[in-house]
Coordinates of C-alpha atoms and ligand atoms in Angstrom, one line a residue:
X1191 CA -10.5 7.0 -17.1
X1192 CA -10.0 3.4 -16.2
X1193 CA -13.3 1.4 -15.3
X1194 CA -11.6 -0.4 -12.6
X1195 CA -13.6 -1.7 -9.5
X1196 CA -13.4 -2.4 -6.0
X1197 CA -14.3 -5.0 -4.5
X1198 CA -13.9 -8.0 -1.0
X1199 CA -10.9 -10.1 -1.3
X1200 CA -10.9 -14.0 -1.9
X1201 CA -8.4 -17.0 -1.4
X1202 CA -8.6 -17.1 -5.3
X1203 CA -6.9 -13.7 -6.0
X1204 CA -3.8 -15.2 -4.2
X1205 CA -1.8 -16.0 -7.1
X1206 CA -2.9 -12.3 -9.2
X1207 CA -1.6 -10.5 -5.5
X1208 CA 1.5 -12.2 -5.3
X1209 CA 1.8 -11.6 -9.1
X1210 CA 1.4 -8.1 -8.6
X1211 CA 3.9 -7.5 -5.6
X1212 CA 6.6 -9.7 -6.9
X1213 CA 7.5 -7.1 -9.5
X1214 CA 7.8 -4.1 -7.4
X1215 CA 10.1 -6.4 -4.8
X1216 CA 12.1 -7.5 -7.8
X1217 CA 11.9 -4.1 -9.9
X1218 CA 11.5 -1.1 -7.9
X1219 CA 12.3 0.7 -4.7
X1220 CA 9.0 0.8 -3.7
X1221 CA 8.9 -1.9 -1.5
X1222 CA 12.1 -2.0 1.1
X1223 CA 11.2 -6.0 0.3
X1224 CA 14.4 -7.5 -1.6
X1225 CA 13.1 -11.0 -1.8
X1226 CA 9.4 -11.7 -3.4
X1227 CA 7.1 -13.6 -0.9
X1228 CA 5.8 -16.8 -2.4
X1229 CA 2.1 -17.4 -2.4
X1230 CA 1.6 -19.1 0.6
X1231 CA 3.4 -15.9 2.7
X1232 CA 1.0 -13.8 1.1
X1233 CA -1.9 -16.2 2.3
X1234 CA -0.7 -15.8 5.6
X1235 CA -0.4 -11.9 5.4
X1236 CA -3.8 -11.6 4.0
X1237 CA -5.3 -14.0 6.6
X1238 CA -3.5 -12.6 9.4
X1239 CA -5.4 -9.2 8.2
X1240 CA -8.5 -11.4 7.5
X1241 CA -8.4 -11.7 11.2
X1242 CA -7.7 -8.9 12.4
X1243 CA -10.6 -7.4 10.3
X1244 CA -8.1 -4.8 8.6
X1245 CA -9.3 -3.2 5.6
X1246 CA -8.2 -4.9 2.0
X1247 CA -9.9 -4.3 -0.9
X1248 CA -8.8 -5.6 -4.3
X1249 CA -9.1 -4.1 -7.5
X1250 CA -10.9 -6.0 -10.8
X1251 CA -10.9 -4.9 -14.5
X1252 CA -12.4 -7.1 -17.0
X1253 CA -12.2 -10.0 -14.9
X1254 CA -9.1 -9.4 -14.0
X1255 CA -7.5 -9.0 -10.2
X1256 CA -5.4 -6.1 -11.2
X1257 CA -4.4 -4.6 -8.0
X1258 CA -5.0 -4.7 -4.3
X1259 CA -4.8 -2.3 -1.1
X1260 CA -4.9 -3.1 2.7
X1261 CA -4.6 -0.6 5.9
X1262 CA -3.0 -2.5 8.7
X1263 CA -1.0 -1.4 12.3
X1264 CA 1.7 0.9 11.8
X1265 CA 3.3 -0.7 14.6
X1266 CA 2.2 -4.4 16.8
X1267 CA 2.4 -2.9 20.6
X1268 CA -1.2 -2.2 22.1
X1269 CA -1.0 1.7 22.2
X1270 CA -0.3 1.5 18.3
X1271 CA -4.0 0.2 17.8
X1272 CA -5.9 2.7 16.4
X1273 CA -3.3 3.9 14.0
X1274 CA -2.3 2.5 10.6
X1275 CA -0.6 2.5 7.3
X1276 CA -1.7 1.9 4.1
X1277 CA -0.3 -0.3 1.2
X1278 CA -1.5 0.1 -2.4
X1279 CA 0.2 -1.9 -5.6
X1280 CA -1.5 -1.0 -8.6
X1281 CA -0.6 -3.6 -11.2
X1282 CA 2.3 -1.5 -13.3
X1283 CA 0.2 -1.4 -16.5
X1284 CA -2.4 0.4 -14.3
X1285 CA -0.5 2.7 -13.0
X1286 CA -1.6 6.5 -14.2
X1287 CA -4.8 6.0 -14.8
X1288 CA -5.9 7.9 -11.7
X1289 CA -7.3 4.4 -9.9
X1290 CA -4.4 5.1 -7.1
X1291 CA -6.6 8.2 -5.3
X1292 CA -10.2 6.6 -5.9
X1293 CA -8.8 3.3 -4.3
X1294 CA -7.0 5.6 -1.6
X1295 CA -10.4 7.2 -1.2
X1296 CA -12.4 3.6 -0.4
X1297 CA -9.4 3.0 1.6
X1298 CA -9.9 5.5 4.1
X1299 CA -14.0 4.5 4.4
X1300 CA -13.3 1.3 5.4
X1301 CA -10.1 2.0 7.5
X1302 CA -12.8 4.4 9.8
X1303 CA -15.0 1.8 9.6
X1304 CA -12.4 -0.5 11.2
X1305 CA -12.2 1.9 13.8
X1306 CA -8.6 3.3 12.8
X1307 CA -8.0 7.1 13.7
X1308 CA -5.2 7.8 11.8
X1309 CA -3.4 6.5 9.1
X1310 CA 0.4 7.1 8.1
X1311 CA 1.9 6.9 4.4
X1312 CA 5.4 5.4 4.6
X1313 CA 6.5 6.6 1.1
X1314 CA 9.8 6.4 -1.2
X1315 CA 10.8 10.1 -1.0
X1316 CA 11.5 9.4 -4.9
X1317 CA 7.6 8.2 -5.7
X1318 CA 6.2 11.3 -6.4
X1319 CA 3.3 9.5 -7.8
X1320 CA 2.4 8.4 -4.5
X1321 CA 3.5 11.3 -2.5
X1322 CA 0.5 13.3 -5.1
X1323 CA -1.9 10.7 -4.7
X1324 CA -1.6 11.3 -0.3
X1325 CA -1.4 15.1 -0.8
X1326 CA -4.6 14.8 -2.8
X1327 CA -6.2 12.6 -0.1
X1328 CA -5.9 15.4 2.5
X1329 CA -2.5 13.6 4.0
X1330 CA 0.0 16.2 5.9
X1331 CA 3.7 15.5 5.6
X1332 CA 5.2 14.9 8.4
X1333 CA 8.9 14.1 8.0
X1334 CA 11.7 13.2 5.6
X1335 CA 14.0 10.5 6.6
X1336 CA 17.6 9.7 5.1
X1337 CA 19.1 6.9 3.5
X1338 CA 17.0 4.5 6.1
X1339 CA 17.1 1.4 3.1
X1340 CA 19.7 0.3 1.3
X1341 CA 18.5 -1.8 -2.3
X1342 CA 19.9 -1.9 -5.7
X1343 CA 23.0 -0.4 -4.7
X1344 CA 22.1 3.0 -3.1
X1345 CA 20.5 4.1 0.0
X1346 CA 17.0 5.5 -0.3
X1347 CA 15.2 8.3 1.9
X1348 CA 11.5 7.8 3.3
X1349 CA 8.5 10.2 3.6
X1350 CA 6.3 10.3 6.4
X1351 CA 2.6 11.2 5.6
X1352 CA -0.4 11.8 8.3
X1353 CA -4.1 12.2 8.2
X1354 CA -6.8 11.7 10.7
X1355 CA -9.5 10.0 10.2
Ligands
COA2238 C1 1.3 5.0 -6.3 C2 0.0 4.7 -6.9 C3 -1.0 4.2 -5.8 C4 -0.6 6.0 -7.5 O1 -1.8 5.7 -8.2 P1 -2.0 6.1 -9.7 O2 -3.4 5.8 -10.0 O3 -1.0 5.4 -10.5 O4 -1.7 7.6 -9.7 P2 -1.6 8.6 -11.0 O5 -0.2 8.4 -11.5 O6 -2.8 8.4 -11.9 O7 -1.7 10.0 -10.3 C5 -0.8 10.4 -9.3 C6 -0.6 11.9 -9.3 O8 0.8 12.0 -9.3 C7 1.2 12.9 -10.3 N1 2.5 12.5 -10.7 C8 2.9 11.4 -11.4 N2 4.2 11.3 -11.5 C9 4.7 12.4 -10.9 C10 6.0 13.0 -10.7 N3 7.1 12.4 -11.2 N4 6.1 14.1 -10.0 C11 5.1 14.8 -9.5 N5 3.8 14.3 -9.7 C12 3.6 13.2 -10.4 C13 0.1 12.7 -11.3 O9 0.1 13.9 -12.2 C14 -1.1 12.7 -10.5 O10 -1.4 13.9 -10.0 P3 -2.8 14.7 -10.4 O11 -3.9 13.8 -10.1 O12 -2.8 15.9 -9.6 O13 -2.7 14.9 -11.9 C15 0.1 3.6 -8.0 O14 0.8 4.1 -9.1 C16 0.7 2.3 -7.5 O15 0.1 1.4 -7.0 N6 2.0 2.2 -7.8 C17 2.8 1.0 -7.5 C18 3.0 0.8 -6.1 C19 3.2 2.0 -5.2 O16 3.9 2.9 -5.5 N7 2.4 2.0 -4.1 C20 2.5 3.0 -3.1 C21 3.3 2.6 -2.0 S1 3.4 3.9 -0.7

């Protein structure tokens, strides 16, 4: 059991975020990103949900910023605004240690808080890691799309995921 904890974001876990995200954009499917922000874009996409008052929460262990999660609008028109999706990145040494649903868990608190009424899970059909950690968080599927991104050479599908808050 990992004694990772939770806690507010600061400017100075910039450089561990971007850390983080840049080796799912350059590694893995996970992110349908194919070139890895710099630190200052992920400034301005953590201030922008600064501002907003979104949910994001970053995970320490030992000192150490070692993963992050944010709920933000599943989509920008006004009729959108009290639904959104969530983003987790573990840092890949973390991964499997169970922190995944207990940060899922905080998310949703503070996503109600925020005064969000449902959340959707845009998943990799192929991360069934993450499609476990939804299930177990009460999330419904709701659809399976095909071959909507294209990276590393093939096309990849996308699950759809729903809960209410
Ligand atoms: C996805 C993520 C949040 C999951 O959190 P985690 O703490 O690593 O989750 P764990 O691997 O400990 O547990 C996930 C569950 O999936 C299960 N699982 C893992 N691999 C699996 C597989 N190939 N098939 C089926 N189930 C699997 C585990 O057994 C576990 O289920 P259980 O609790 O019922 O035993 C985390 O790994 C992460 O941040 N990954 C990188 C970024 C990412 O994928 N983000 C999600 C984007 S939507």
């Amino acid at each position: 059991m990992s004694d990772a904890r939770f806690r507010a974001f600061r400017w100075s876990d910039i450089p561990a975020v971007t850390e983080i995200y840049r080796h799912y954009v350059d590694e893995t499917v996970i992110t349908f990103e194919t070139e890895a922000p710099t630190e200052a874009a992920m400034a301005e996409r953590f201030g922008k949900l600064l501002d907003l008052k979104h949910p994001l929460i970053i995970v320490e262990q030992a000192g150490n910023v070692v993963g992050y999660a944010y709920a933000s609008f599943y989509r920008p028109r006004a009729a959108y605004r009290f639904t959104c999706e969530d983003s987790i990145y573990l840092h890949k040494d973390l991964v499997g240690q169970g922190v995944g649903a207990r940060l899922l868990d905080e998310l949703l608190v503070q996503s109600r808080a925020a005064g969000f009424r449902q959340m959707l899970a845009v998943i990799t059909a192929e991360r069934k890691n993450s499609i476990r950690v939804h299930e177990k968080a009460g999330f419904r599927f709701i659809g399976h799309y095909e071959a909507l991104g294209f990276k590393f050479d093939r096309w990849l599908d996308i699950v759809h995921m729903q809960k209410a808050l």
